[in-house]
């Protein structure tokens, strides 16, 4: 992660699909929490993005609220950060349309995530899935963000956002800063517990990830049965031992230990002893998150208030930018 001394505008979001897991936390949310101390932060639930793959409309509102609760339970402070739901600020979709007209199709065709999702959802390759990164560009540029804290899988999308900003500025005059993605040095790509060659993903089997609110027994079960390589030494080697290396990364980040310290601590011990210790660490780390979540689940009105306030604060910035962009494009 890079640190800057002066305040900057920071934007990021998470889709409401599936459950927030430790990959999302270590790749994105953990950075958000430290960034909110000194920067102007805008964090939202990307509900419009989640419409691009099959979903259950009746469940969407609950899933959105669940994510807002997860943000706060994990440490986002609504007094410091602007927290809201993407679709409630209409300027996101308006700017998305405008940016569609400066984004070349060829650049969208190159996106790895589009290629992967088109394979996974063969019967639903909709235009929204294709234009997904343009909506991300609108999310980011609407707030004139400088930094976008995300995991590795979103890096390519943020690169495209830079390119869209540059094209818009060239065509219509300097308007948007070119935002940079901000990846944590360690933990930008946490791997699946079931298959350490694949990224941990909300849309996979729950056994493959640890949700922020999993009960202690489930955390223990998932870690103890996670796929590890043959051999018994607790040593970091990403090519030869991807399973144990992924667990070492998680352990290090949650226990605040370096790889060397962990290797030394478990010298002469086997995987099972290491996994037991990791389970304990994860359970203890997530305990306050579970407690806070239970409290917030009973405070419906409070959560809605946060979202209403967040929407107003976000709109305030969004409306100024959209007016500027409309003028520059000749719409006013
Ligand atoms: P989403 O919902 O897939 O993921 C949310 C955040 O979690 C990170 N992440 C991971 N980090 C480390 N290891 C993993 N296994 C892992 N899996 C996911 C993601 O990189 C992301 O930061 N398109 C975005 C949401 C979005 C957005 C935006 C983000 C919409 N508009 C504007 C930033 C700015 C997405 O689907 O994230």
JSON list of C-alpha atoms in Angstrom, two decimals, residues 23-201:
[
{"chain": "A", "resi": 23, "resn": "UNK", "atom": "CA", "xyz": [-10.42, -11.91, 0.57]},
{"chain": "A", "resi": 24, "resn": "UNK", "atom": "CA", "xyz": [-12.61, -8.82, 0.14]},
{"chain": "A", "resi": 25, "resn": "UNK", "atom": "CA", "xyz": [-11.55, -7.67, 3.59]},
{"chain": "A", "resi": 26, "resn": "UNK", "atom": "CA", "xyz": [-7.79, -8.12, 3.14]},
{"chain": "A", "resi": 27, "resn": "UNK", "atom": "CA", "xyz": [-7.79, -6.94, -0.48]},
{"chain": "A", "resi": 28, "resn": "UNK", "atom": "CA", "xyz": [-10.06, -3.92, -0.11]},
{"chain": "A", "resi": 29, "resn": "UNK", "atom": "CA", "xyz": [-11.91, -3.11, 3.13]},
{"chain": "A", "resi": 30, "resn": "UNK", "atom": "CA", "xyz": [-8.85, -3.20, 5.42]},
{"chain": "A", "resi": 31, "resn": "UNK", "atom": "CA", "xyz": [-7.29, -0.48, 3.25]},
{"chain": "A", "resi": 32, "resn": "UNK", "atom": "CA", "xyz": [-10.51, 1.55, 3.32]},
{"chain": "A", "resi": 33, "resn": "UNK", "atom": "CA", "xyz": [-10.47, 1.57, 7.09]},
{"chain": "A", "resi": 34, "resn": "UNK", "atom": "CA", "xyz": [-7.02, 3.05, 7.36]},
{"chain": "A", "resi": 35, "resn": "UNK", "atom": "CA", "xyz": [-7.61, 5.45, 4.46]},
{"chain": "A", "resi": 36, "resn": "UNK", "atom": "CA", "xyz": [-10.72, 6.99, 6.03]},
{"chain": "A", "resi": 37, "resn": "UNK", "atom": "CA", "xyz": [-8.60, 8.54, 8.78]},
{"chain": "A", "resi": 38, "resn": "UNK", "atom": "CA", "xyz": [-6.89, 11.10, 6.58]},
{"chain": "A", "resi": 39, "resn": "UNK", "atom": "CA", "xyz": [-8.77, 11.16, 3.28]},
{"chain": "A", "resi": 40, "resn": "UNK", "atom": "CA", "xyz": [-12.12, 12.00, 1.81]},
{"chain": "A", "resi": 41, "resn": "UNK", "atom": "CA", "xyz": [-13.57, 8.54, 1.28]},
{"chain": "A", "resi": 42, "resn": "UNK", "atom": "CA", "xyz": [-16.56, 7.45, -0.76]},
{"chain": "A", "resi": 43, "resn": "UNK", "atom": "CA", "xyz": [-17.64, 3.79, -0.38]},
{"chain": "A", "resi": 44, "resn": "UNK", "atom": "CA", "xyz": [-20.76, 2.29, -1.89]},
{"chain": "A", "resi": 45, "resn": "UNK", "atom": "CA", "xyz": [-22.58, -0.95, -2.52]},
{"chain": "A", "resi": 46, "resn": "UNK", "atom": "CA", "xyz": [-22.40, -1.61, -6.27]},
{"chain": "A", "resi": 47, "resn": "UNK", "atom": "CA", "xyz": [-25.95, -2.88, -6.75]},
{"chain": "A", "resi": 48, "resn": "UNK", "atom": "CA", "xyz": [-26.13, -1.87, -10.43]},
{"chain": "A", "resi": 49, "resn": "UNK", "atom": "CA", "xyz": [-23.07, -3.97, -11.21]},
{"chain": "A", "resi": 50, "resn": "UNK", "atom": "CA", "xyz": [-24.66, -7.00, -9.59]},
{"chain": "A", "resi": 51, "resn": "UNK", "atom": "CA", "xyz": [-27.54, -6.97, -12.12]},
{"chain": "A", "resi": 52, "resn": "UNK", "atom": "CA", "xyz": [-25.17, -8.13, -14.85]},
{"chain": "A", "resi": 53, "resn": "UNK", "atom": "CA", "xyz": [-25.18, -11.78, -13.71]},
{"chain": "A", "resi": 54, "resn": "UNK", "atom": "CA", "xyz": [-28.20, -13.92, -12.69]},
{"chain": "A", "resi": 55, "resn": "UNK", "atom": "CA", "xyz": [-29.64, -12.83, -9.30]},
{"chain": "A", "resi": 56, "resn": "UNK", "atom": "CA", "xyz": [-32.85, -12.97, -7.26]},
{"chain": "A", "resi": 57, "resn": "UNK", "atom": "CA", "xyz": [-34.64, -9.55, -7.28]},
{"chain": "A", "resi": 58, "resn": "UNK", "atom": "CA", "xyz": [-36.59, -10.35, -4.10]},
{"chain": "A", "resi": 59, "resn": "UNK", "atom": "CA", "xyz": [-33.34, -10.86, -2.18]},
{"chain": "A", "resi": 60, "resn": "UNK", "atom": "CA", "xyz": [-31.44, -7.85, -3.50]},
{"chain": "A", "resi": 61, "resn": "UNK", "atom": "CA", "xyz": [-32.50, -5.27, -0.88]},
{"chain": "A", "resi": 62, "resn": "UNK", "atom": "CA", "xyz": [-31.52, -7.60, 1.97]},
{"chain": "A", "resi": 63, "resn": "UNK", "atom": "CA", "xyz": [-28.18, -8.29, 0.38]},
{"chain": "A", "resi": 64, "resn": "UNK", "atom": "CA", "xyz": [-27.50, -4.57, 0.01]},
{"chain": "A", "resi": 65, "resn": "UNK", "atom": "CA", "xyz": [-28.26, -3.89, 3.69]},
{"chain": "A", "resi": 66, "resn": "UNK", "atom": "CA", "xyz": [-26.13, -6.90, 4.69]},
{"chain": "A", "resi": 67, "resn": "UNK", "atom": "CA", "xyz": [-23.17, -5.34, 2.88]},
{"chain": "A", "resi": 68, "resn": "UNK", "atom": "CA", "xyz": [-23.64, -1.93, 4.50]},
{"chain": "A", "resi": 69, "resn": "UNK", "atom": "CA", "xyz": [-23.74, -3.66, 7.89]},
{"chain": "A", "resi": 70, "resn": "UNK", "atom": "CA", "xyz": [-20.57, -5.56, 6.97]},
{"chain": "A", "resi": 71, "resn": "UNK", "atom": "CA", "xyz": [-18.79, -2.30, 6.07]},
{"chain": "A", "resi": 72, "resn": "UNK", "atom": "CA", "xyz": [-19.62, -0.77, 9.45]},
{"chain": "A", "resi": 73, "resn": "UNK", "atom": "CA", "xyz": [-19.03, -3.96, 11.45]},
{"chain": "A", "resi": 74, "resn": "UNK", "atom": "CA", "xyz": [-15.58, -4.25, 9.88]},
{"chain": "A", "resi": 75, "resn": "UNK", "atom": "CA", "xyz": [-14.69, -0.70, 10.90]},
{"chain": "A", "resi": 76, "resn": "UNK", "atom": "CA", "xyz": [-15.96, 1.86, 8.40]},
{"chain": "A", "resi": 77, "resn": "UNK", "atom": "CA", "xyz": [-17.09, 4.95, 10.25]},
{"chain": "A", "resi": 78, "resn": "UNK", "atom": "CA", "xyz": [-20.12, 6.69, 8.71]},
{"chain": "A", "resi": 79, "resn": "UNK", "atom": "CA", "xyz": [-18.99, 9.96, 10.29]},
{"chain": "A", "resi": 80, "resn": "UNK", "atom": "CA", "xyz": [-15.71, 9.76, 8.38]},
{"chain": "A", "resi": 81, "resn": "UNK", "atom": "CA", "xyz": [-16.65, 7.98, 5.16]},
{"chain": "A", "resi": 82, "resn": "UNK", "atom": "CA", "xyz": [-19.52, 8.57, 2.76]},
{"chain": "A", "resi": 83, "resn": "UNK", "atom": "CA", "xyz": [-21.43, 5.27, 2.61]},
{"chain": "A", "resi": 84, "resn": "UNK", "atom": "CA", "xyz": [-24.31, 4.79, 0.17]},
{"chain": "A", "resi": 85, "resn": "UNK", "atom": "CA", "xyz": [-25.98, 2.59, -2.42]},
{"chain": "A", "resi": 86, "resn": "UNK", "atom": "CA", "xyz": [-24.83, 3.16, -6.01]},
{"chain": "A", "resi": 87, "resn": "UNK", "atom": "CA", "xyz": [-28.28, 3.07, -7.68]},
{"chain": "A", "resi": 88, "resn": "UNK", "atom": "CA", "xyz": [-29.61, 5.74, -5.32]},
{"chain": "A", "resi": 89, "resn": "UNK", "atom": "CA", "xyz": [-27.32, 8.34, -6.86]},
{"chain": "A", "resi": 90, "resn": "UNK", "atom": "CA", "xyz": [-28.67, 8.58, -10.40]},
{"chain": "A", "resi": 91, "resn": "UNK", "atom": "CA", "xyz": [-25.65, 10.48, -11.70]},
{"chain": "A", "resi": 92, "resn": "UNK", "atom": "CA", "xyz": [-23.72, 7.17, -11.84]},
{"chain": "A", "resi": 93, "resn": "UNK", "atom": "CA", "xyz": [-25.88, 5.94, -14.70]},
{"chain": "A", "resi": 94, "resn": "UNK", "atom": "CA", "xyz": [-25.96, 9.28, -16.47]},
{"chain": "A", "resi": 95, "resn": "UNK", "atom": "CA", "xyz": [-22.18, 9.62, -16.45]},
{"chain": "A", "resi": 96, "resn": "UNK", "atom": "CA", "xyz": [-21.88, 5.95, -17.46]},
{"chain": "A", "resi": 97, "resn": "UNK", "atom": "CA", "xyz": [-23.81, 6.69, -20.67]},
{"chain": "A", "resi": 98, "resn": "UNK", "atom": "CA", "xyz": [-21.66, 9.72, -21.41]},
{"chain": "A", "resi": 99, "resn": "UNK", "atom": "CA", "xyz": [-18.45, 7.75, -20.87]},
{"chain": "A", "resi": 100, "resn": "UNK", "atom": "CA", "xyz": [-19.73, 4.91, -23.07]},
{"chain": "A", "resi": 101, "resn": "UNK", "atom": "CA", "xyz": [-19.40, 7.31, -25.96]},
{"chain": "A", "resi": 102, "resn": "UNK", "atom": "CA", "xyz": [-15.66, 7.81, -25.39]},
{"chain": "A", "resi": 103, "resn": "UNK", "atom": "CA", "xyz": [-14.74, 4.20, -24.55]},
{"chain": "A", "resi": 104, "resn": "UNK", "atom": "CA", "xyz": [-13.62, 2.08, -27.52]},
{"chain": "A", "resi": 105, "resn": "UNK", "atom": "CA", "xyz": [-15.23, -1.37, -27.79]},
{"chain": "A", "resi": 106, "resn": "UNK", "atom": "CA", "xyz": [-11.79, -2.92, -28.32]},
{"chain": "A", "resi": 107, "resn": "UNK", "atom": "CA", "xyz": [-10.69, -1.92, -24.81]},
{"chain": "A", "resi": 108, "resn": "UNK", "atom": "CA", "xyz": [-13.76, -3.56, -23.27]},
{"chain": "A", "resi": 109, "resn": "UNK", "atom": "CA", "xyz": [-13.20, -6.74, -25.29]},
{"chain": "A", "resi": 110, "resn": "UNK", "atom": "CA", "xyz": [-9.78, -7.12, -23.70]},
{"chain": "A", "resi": 111, "resn": "UNK", "atom": "CA", "xyz": [-11.08, -7.22, -20.12]},
{"chain": "A", "resi": 112, "resn": "UNK", "atom": "CA", "xyz": [-10.18, -10.52, -18.43]},
{"chain": "A", "resi": 113, "resn": "UNK", "atom": "CA", "xyz": [-13.19, -10.44, -16.13]},
{"chain": "A", "resi": 114, "resn": "UNK", "atom": "CA", "xyz": [-15.57, -10.01, -19.08]},
{"chain": "A", "resi": 115, "resn": "UNK", "atom": "CA", "xyz": [-13.99, -13.01, -20.80]},
{"chain": "A", "resi": 116, "resn": "UNK", "atom": "CA", "xyz": [-14.21, -15.12, -17.63]},
{"chain": "A", "resi": 117, "resn": "UNK", "atom": "CA", "xyz": [-17.79, -14.14, -16.84]},
{"chain": "A", "resi": 118, "resn": "UNK", "atom": "CA", "xyz": [-18.93, -14.68, -20.45]},
{"chain": "A", "resi": 119, "resn": "UNK", "atom": "CA", "xyz": [-17.60, -18.22, -20.17]},
{"chain": "A", "resi": 120, "resn": "UNK", "atom": "CA", "xyz": [-19.25, -18.80, -16.80]},
{"chain": "A", "resi": 121, "resn": "UNK", "atom": "CA", "xyz": [-22.63, -17.30, -17.80]},
{"chain": "A", "resi": 122, "resn": "UNK", "atom": "CA", "xyz": [-22.76, -18.46, -21.43]},
{"chain": "A", "resi": 123, "resn": "UNK", "atom": "CA", "xyz": [-26.54, -17.98, -21.63]},
{"chain": "A", "resi": 124, "resn": "UNK", "atom": "CA", "xyz": [-26.53, -14.46, -20.27]},
{"chain": "A", "resi": 125, "resn": "UNK", "atom": "CA", "xyz": [-23.82, -12.43, -21.99]},
{"chain": "A", "resi": 126, "resn": "UNK", "atom": "CA", "xyz": [-25.68, -9.15, -21.73]},
{"chain": "A", "resi": 127, "resn": "UNK", "atom": "CA", "xyz": [-24.57, -5.67, -22.76]},
{"chain": "A", "resi": 128, "resn": "UNK", "atom": "CA", "xyz": [-24.36, -4.67, -19.07]},
{"chain": "A", "resi": 129, "resn": "UNK", "atom": "CA", "xyz": [-21.69, -7.30, -18.48]},
{"chain": "A", "resi": 130, "resn": "UNK", "atom": "CA", "xyz": [-19.72, -5.89, -21.40]},
{"chain": "A", "resi": 131, "resn": "UNK", "atom": "CA", "xyz": [-20.11, -2.27, -20.27]},
{"chain": "A", "resi": 132, "resn": "UNK", "atom": "CA", "xyz": [-19.44, -3.12, -16.62]},
{"chain": "A", "resi": 133, "resn": "UNK", "atom": "CA", "xyz": [-16.05, -1.31, -16.52]},
{"chain": "A", "resi": 134, "resn": "UNK", "atom": "CA", "xyz": [-17.62, 1.86, -17.97]},
{"chain": "A", "resi": 135, "resn": "UNK", "atom": "CA", "xyz": [-20.01, 1.96, -15.02]},
{"chain": "A", "resi": 136, "resn": "UNK", "atom": "CA", "xyz": [-16.96, 1.54, -12.80]},
{"chain": "A", "resi": 137, "resn": "UNK", "atom": "CA", "xyz": [-15.40, 4.51, -14.59]},
{"chain": "A", "resi": 138, "resn": "UNK", "atom": "CA", "xyz": [-18.52, 6.54, -13.82]},
{"chain": "A", "resi": 139, "resn": "UNK", "atom": "CA", "xyz": [-18.41, 5.44, -10.14]},
{"chain": "A", "resi": 140, "resn": "UNK", "atom": "CA", "xyz": [-14.85, 6.65, -9.83]},
{"chain": "A", "resi": 141, "resn": "UNK", "atom": "CA", "xyz": [-14.77, 9.74, -12.06]},
{"chain": "A", "resi": 142, "resn": "UNK", "atom": "CA", "xyz": [-18.03, 11.14, -10.69]},
{"chain": "A", "resi": 143, "resn": "UNK", "atom": "CA", "xyz": [-16.14, 11.82, -7.46]},
{"chain": "A", "resi": 144, "resn": "UNK", "atom": "CA", "xyz": [-12.94, 12.86, -9.23]},
{"chain": "A", "resi": 145, "resn": "UNK", "atom": "CA", "xyz": [-11.12, 10.20, -7.22]},
{"chain": "A", "resi": 146, "resn": "UNK", "atom": "CA", "xyz": [-7.33, 10.02, -7.02]},
{"chain": "A", "resi": 147, "resn": "UNK", "atom": "CA", "xyz": [-7.08, 6.54, -5.54]},
{"chain": "A", "resi": 148, "resn": "UNK", "atom": "CA", "xyz": [-9.11, 3.34, -5.81]},
{"chain": "A", "resi": 149, "resn": "UNK", "atom": "CA", "xyz": [-8.29, 0.76, -3.12]},
{"chain": "A", "resi": 150, "resn": "UNK", "atom": "CA", "xyz": [-9.09, -2.66, -4.61]},
{"chain": "A", "resi": 151, "resn": "UNK", "atom": "CA", "xyz": [-7.77, -6.21, -4.90]},
{"chain": "A", "resi": 152, "resn": "UNK", "atom": "CA", "xyz": [-5.66, -7.46, -7.80]},
{"chain": "A", "resi": 153, "resn": "UNK", "atom": "CA", "xyz": [-8.66, -8.60, -9.90]},
{"chain": "A", "resi": 154, "resn": "UNK", "atom": "CA", "xyz": [-9.89, -5.00, -10.29]},
{"chain": "A", "resi": 155, "resn": "UNK", "atom": "CA", "xyz": [-6.53, -3.55, -11.34]},
{"chain": "A", "resi": 156, "resn": "UNK", "atom": "CA", "xyz": [-7.22, -3.94, -15.06]},
{"chain": "A", "resi": 157, "resn": "UNK", "atom": "CA", "xyz": [-10.59, -2.22, -14.71]},
{"chain": "A", "resi": 158, "resn": "UNK", "atom": "CA", "xyz": [-8.99, 0.77, -12.97]},
{"chain": "A", "resi": 159, "resn": "UNK", "atom": "CA", "xyz": [-6.37, 0.95, -15.76]},
{"chain": "A", "resi": 160, "resn": "UNK", "atom": "CA", "xyz": [-9.25, 1.25, -18.22]},
{"chain": "A", "resi": 161, "resn": "UNK", "atom": "CA", "xyz": [-10.81, 3.99, -16.09]},
{"chain": "A", "resi": 162, "resn": "UNK", "atom": "CA", "xyz": [-7.55, 5.95, -16.42]},
{"chain": "A", "resi": 163, "resn": "UNK", "atom": "CA", "xyz": [-7.69, 5.54, -20.16]},
{"chain": "A", "resi": 164, "resn": "UNK", "atom": "CA", "xyz": [-11.34, 6.68, -20.29]},
{"chain": "A", "resi": 165, "resn": "UNK", "atom": "CA", "xyz": [-10.51, 9.74, -18.16]},
{"chain": "A", "resi": 166, "resn": "UNK", "atom": "CA", "xyz": [-7.62, 10.60, -20.49]},
{"chain": "A", "resi": 167, "resn": "UNK", "atom": "CA", "xyz": [-9.81, 10.27, -23.60]},
{"chain": "A", "resi": 168, "resn": "UNK", "atom": "CA", "xyz": [-12.56, 12.42, -22.09]},
{"chain": "A", "resi": 169, "resn": "UNK", "atom": "CA", "xyz": [-10.06, 15.11, -21.07]},
{"chain": "A", "resi": 170, "resn": "UNK", "atom": "CA", "xyz": [-8.46, 15.13, -24.54]},
{"chain": "A", "resi": 171, "resn": "UNK", "atom": "CA", "xyz": [-11.79, 15.43, -26.29]},
{"chain": "A", "resi": 172, "resn": "UNK", "atom": "CA", "xyz": [-13.66, 17.81, -24.01]},
{"chain": "A", "resi": 173, "resn": "UNK", "atom": "CA", "xyz": [-10.99, 19.56, -21.94]},
{"chain": "A", "resi": 174, "resn": "UNK", "atom": "CA", "xyz": [-9.36, 18.76, -18.60]},
{"chain": "A", "resi": 175, "resn": "UNK", "atom": "CA", "xyz": [-12.12, 17.42, -16.32]},
{"chain": "A", "resi": 176, "resn": "UNK", "atom": "CA", "xyz": [-11.12, 14.23, -14.51]},
{"chain": "A", "resi": 177, "resn": "UNK", "atom": "CA", "xyz": [-7.96, 13.28, -12.60]},
{"chain": "A", "resi": 178, "resn": "UNK", "atom": "CA", "xyz": [-6.57, 9.92, -13.77]},
{"chain": "A", "resi": 179, "resn": "UNK", "atom": "CA", "xyz": [-7.17, 7.65, -10.77]},
{"chain": "A", "resi": 180, "resn": "UNK", "atom": "CA", "xyz": [-4.70, 5.04, -9.57]},
{"chain": "A", "resi": 181, "resn": "UNK", "atom": "CA", "xyz": [-5.54, 1.64, -8.19]},
{"chain": "A", "resi": 182, "resn": "UNK", "atom": "CA", "xyz": [-4.21, 1.00, -4.71]},
{"chain": "A", "resi": 183, "resn": "UNK", "atom": "CA", "xyz": [-3.37, -2.61, -3.96]},
{"chain": "A", "resi": 184, "resn": "UNK", "atom": "CA", "xyz": [-2.18, -3.91, -0.61]},
{"chain": "A", "resi": 185, "resn": "UNK", "atom": "CA", "xyz": [1.44, -5.12, -0.81]},
{"chain": "A", "resi": 186, "resn": "UNK", "atom": "CA", "xyz": [0.37, -8.46, 0.62]},
{"chain": "A", "resi": 187, "resn": "UNK", "atom": "CA", "xyz": [-3.14, -9.90, 0.31]},
{"chain": "A", "resi": 188, "resn": "UNK", "atom": "CA", "xyz": [-4.19, -8.37, -3.04]},
{"chain": "A", "resi": 189, "resn": "UNK", "atom": "CA", "xyz": [-5.23, -11.85, -4.19]},
{"chain": "A", "resi": 190, "resn": "UNK", "atom": "CA", "xyz": [-6.32, -14.25, -1.46]},
{"chain": "A", "resi": 191, "resn": "UNK", "atom": "CA", "xyz": [-6.84, -17.72, -2.89]},
{"chain": "A", "resi": 192, "resn": "UNK", "atom": "CA", "xyz": [-9.73, -20.18, -2.47]},
{"chain": "A", "resi": 193, "resn": "UNK", "atom": "CA", "xyz": [-9.54, -22.59, 0.47]},
{"chain": "A", "resi": 194, "resn": "UNK", "atom": "CA", "xyz": [-10.86, -25.37, -1.76]},
{"chain": "A", "resi": 195, "resn": "UNK", "atom": "CA", "xyz": [-8.53, -24.72, -4.69]},
{"chain": "A", "resi": 196, "resn": "UNK", "atom": "CA", "xyz": [-5.51, -22.51, -3.98]},
{"chain": "A", "resi": 197, "resn": "UNK", "atom": "CA", "xyz": [-4.91, -21.98, -7.70]},
{"chain": "A", "resi": 198, "resn": "UNK", "atom": "CA", "xyz": [-8.19, -20.02, -7.90]},
{"chain": "A", "resi": 199, "resn": "UNK", "atom": "CA", "xyz": [-9.06, -16.66, -6.37]},
{"chain": "A", "resi": 200, "resn": "UNK", "atom": "CA", "xyz": [-11.29, -16.73, -3.27]},
{"chain": "A", "resi": 201, "resn": "UNK", "atom": "CA", "xyz": [-14.67, -15.72, -4.65]}
]
